Short mmCIF file of C-alpha atoms in Angstrom, two decimals:
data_model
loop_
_atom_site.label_atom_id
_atom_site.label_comp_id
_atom_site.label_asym_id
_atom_site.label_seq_id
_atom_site.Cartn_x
_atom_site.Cartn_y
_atom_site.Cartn_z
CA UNK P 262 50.41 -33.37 102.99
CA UNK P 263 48.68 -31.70 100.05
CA UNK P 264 46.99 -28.07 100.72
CA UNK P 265 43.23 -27.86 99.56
CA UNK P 266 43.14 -24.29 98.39
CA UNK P 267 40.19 -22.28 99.25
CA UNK P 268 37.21 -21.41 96.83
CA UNK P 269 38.77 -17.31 97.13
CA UNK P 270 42.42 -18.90 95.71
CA UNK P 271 40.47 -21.39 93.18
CA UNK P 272 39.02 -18.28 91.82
CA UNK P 273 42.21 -16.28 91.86
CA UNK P 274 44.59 -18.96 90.51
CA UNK P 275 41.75 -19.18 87.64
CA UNK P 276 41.40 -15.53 87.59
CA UNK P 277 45.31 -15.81 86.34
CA UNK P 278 45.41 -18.37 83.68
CA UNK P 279 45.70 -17.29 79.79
CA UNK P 280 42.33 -15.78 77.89
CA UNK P 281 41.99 -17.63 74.62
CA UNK P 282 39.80 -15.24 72.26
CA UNK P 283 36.95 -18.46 71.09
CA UNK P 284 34.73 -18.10 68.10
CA UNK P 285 32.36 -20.05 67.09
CA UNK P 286 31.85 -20.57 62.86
CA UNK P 287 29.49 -21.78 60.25
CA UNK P 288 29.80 -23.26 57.13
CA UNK P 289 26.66 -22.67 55.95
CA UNK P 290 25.12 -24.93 52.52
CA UNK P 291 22.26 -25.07 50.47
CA UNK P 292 20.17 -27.80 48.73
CA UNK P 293 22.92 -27.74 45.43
CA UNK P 294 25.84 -28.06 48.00
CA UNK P 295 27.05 -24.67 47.47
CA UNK P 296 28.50 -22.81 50.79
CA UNK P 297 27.47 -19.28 52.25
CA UNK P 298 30.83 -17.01 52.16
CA UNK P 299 30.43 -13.52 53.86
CA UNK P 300 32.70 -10.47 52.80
CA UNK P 301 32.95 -8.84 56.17
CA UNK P 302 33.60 -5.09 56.29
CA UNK P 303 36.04 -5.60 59.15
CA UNK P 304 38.67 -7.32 57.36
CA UNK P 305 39.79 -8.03 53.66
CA UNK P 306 38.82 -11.31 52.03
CA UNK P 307 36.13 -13.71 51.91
CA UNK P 308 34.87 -15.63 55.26
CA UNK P 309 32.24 -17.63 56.48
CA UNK P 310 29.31 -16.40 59.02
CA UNK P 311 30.76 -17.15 62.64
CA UNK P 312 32.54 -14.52 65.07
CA UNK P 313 33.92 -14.38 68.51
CA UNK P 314 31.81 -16.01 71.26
CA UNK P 315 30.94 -13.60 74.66
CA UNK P 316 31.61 -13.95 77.51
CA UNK P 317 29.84 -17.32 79.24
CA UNK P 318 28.83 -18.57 75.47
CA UNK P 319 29.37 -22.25 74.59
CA UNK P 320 31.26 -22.50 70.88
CA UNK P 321 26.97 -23.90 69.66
CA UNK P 322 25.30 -21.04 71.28
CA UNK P 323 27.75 -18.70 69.93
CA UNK P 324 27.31 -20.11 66.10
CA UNK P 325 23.54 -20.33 66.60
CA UNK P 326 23.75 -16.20 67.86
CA UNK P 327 26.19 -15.53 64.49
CA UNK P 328 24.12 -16.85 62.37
CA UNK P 329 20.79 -14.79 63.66
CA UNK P 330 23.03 -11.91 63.40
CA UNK P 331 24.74 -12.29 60.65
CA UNK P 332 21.98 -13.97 58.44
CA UNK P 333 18.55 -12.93 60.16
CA UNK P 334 17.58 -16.69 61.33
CA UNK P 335 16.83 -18.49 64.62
CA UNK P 336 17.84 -22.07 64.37
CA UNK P 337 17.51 -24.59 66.68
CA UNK P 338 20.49 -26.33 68.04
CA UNK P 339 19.63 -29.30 66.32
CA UNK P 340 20.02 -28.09 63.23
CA UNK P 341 23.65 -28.02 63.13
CA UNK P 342 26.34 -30.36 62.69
CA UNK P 343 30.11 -30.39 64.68
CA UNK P 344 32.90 -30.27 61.89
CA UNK P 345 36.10 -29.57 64.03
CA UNK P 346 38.43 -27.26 66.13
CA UNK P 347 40.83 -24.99 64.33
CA UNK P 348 43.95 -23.95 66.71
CA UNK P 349 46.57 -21.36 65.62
CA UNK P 350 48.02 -18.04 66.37
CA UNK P 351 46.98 -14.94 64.82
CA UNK P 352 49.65 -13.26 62.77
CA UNK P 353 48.59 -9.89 63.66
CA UNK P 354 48.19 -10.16 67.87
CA UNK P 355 50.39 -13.16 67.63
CA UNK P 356 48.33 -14.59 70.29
CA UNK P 357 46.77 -17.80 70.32
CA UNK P 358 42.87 -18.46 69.29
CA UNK P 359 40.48 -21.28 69.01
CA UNK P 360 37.59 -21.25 65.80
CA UNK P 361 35.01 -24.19 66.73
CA UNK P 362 33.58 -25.13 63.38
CA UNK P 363 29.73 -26.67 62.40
CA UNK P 364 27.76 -27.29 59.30
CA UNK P 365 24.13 -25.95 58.82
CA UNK P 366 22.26 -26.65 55.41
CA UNK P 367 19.35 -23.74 55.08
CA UNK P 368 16.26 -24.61 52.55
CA UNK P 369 15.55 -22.49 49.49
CA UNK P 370 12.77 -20.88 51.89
CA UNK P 371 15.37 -20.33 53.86
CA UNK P 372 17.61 -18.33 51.56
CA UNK P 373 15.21 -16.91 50.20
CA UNK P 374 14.73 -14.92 53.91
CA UNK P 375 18.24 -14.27 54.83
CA UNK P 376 19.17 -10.70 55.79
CA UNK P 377 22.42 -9.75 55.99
CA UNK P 378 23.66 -7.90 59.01
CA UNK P 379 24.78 -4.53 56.95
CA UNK P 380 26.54 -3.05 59.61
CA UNK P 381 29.26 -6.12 59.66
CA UNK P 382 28.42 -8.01 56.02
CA UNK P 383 29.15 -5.98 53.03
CA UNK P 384 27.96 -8.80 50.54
CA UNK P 385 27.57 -12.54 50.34
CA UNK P 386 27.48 -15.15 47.72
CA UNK P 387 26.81 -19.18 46.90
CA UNK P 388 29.84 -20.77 46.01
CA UNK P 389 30.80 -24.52 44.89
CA UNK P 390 33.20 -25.83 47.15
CA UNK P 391 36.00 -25.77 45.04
CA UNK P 392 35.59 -22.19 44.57
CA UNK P 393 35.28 -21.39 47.95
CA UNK P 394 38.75 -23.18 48.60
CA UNK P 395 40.28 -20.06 46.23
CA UNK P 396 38.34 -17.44 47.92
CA UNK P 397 39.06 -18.74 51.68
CA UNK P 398 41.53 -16.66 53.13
CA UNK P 399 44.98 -18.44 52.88
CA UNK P 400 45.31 -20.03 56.67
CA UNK P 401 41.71 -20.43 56.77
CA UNK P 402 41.65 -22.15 53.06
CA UNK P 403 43.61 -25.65 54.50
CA UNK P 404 41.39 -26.91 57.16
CA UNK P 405 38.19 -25.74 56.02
CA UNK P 406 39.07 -27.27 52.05
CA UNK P 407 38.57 -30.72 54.39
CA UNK P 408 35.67 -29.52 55.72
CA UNK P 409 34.04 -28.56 52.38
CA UNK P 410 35.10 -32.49 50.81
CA UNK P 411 32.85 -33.96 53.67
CA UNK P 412 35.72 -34.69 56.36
CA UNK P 413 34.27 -34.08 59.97
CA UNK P 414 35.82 -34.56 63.47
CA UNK P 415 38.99 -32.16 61.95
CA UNK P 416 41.49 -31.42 64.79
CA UNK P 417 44.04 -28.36 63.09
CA UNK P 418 46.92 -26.81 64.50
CA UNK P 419 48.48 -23.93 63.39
CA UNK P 420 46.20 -25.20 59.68
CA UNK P 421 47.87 -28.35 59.52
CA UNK P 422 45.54 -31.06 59.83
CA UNK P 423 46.27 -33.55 63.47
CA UNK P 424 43.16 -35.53 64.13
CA UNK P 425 40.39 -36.37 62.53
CA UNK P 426 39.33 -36.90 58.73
CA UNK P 427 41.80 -39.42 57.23
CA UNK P 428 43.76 -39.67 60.38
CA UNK P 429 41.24 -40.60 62.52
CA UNK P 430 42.21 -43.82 64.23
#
């Protein structure tokens, strides 16, 4: 006979399991189709808006907080679009992480009121897709080049592409 475990060792056994660090990013476009890259001032290279998510955030919530902090606006949920999950392992902890990626297209209105968080952004610029591919950060560069032809429903592991796009079933 099976033994049903009590809500204290649910909580324990939970308590246990592996921490994943989640983030939740944002490729951001405009009316022309150009994308929103972000030179943050915590690491070298090019990036889109997005960061970690806190604690009890969904992946949405979390991209819908980055880009209020990161760009000054408050978007509705509705506003965004689900472009994949991006697995790997980070080459510096060498621990495992999970990016949760979405779309958002802003107005010219729009642009025209961004303000960048200057304690985290040191600049930002429109790019055309296929120059954001060369400024992309090498791992990032694969899975989000997909992203930037259109593909959606991207599954990556490790950047090499699994589900989704012209795999999908």
């Amino acid at each position: 006979m099976q033994k049903e475990y009590s809500r204290e060792e649910k909580i324990a056994w939970l308590a246990a399991q592996p921490r994943k660090p989640l983030s939740g990013k944002v490729l951001v476009f405009n009316e022309q189709g150009e994308t929103l890259l972000v030179r943050p001032n915590y690491k070298p290279g090019w990036d889109i808006v997005g960061g970690m998510l806190n604690e009890a955030e969904s992946p949405l919530q979390g991209a819908i907080r980055e880009i209020k902090e990161e760009i000054g606006h408050e978007l509705p949920a509705e506003r965004f679009g689900f472009l994949g999950v991006r697995y790997g392992i980070s080459q510096e902890s060498k621990g495992d992480f999970v990016h949760f990626i979405f779309k958002l297209s802003l107005t010219q209105g729009e642009i025209a009121e961004i303000v960048l968080e200057e304690t985290e952004i040191l600049e930002a610029q429109w790019v055309a897709p296929a120059e954001a591919k060369e400024l992309l950060e090498g791992n990032l560069r694969q899975i989000l080049s997909r992203m930037l032809d259109g593909e959606a429903g991207i599954y990556s592991e490790n950047d090499q592409l699994v589900l989704g796009g012209s795999n999908a079933a």
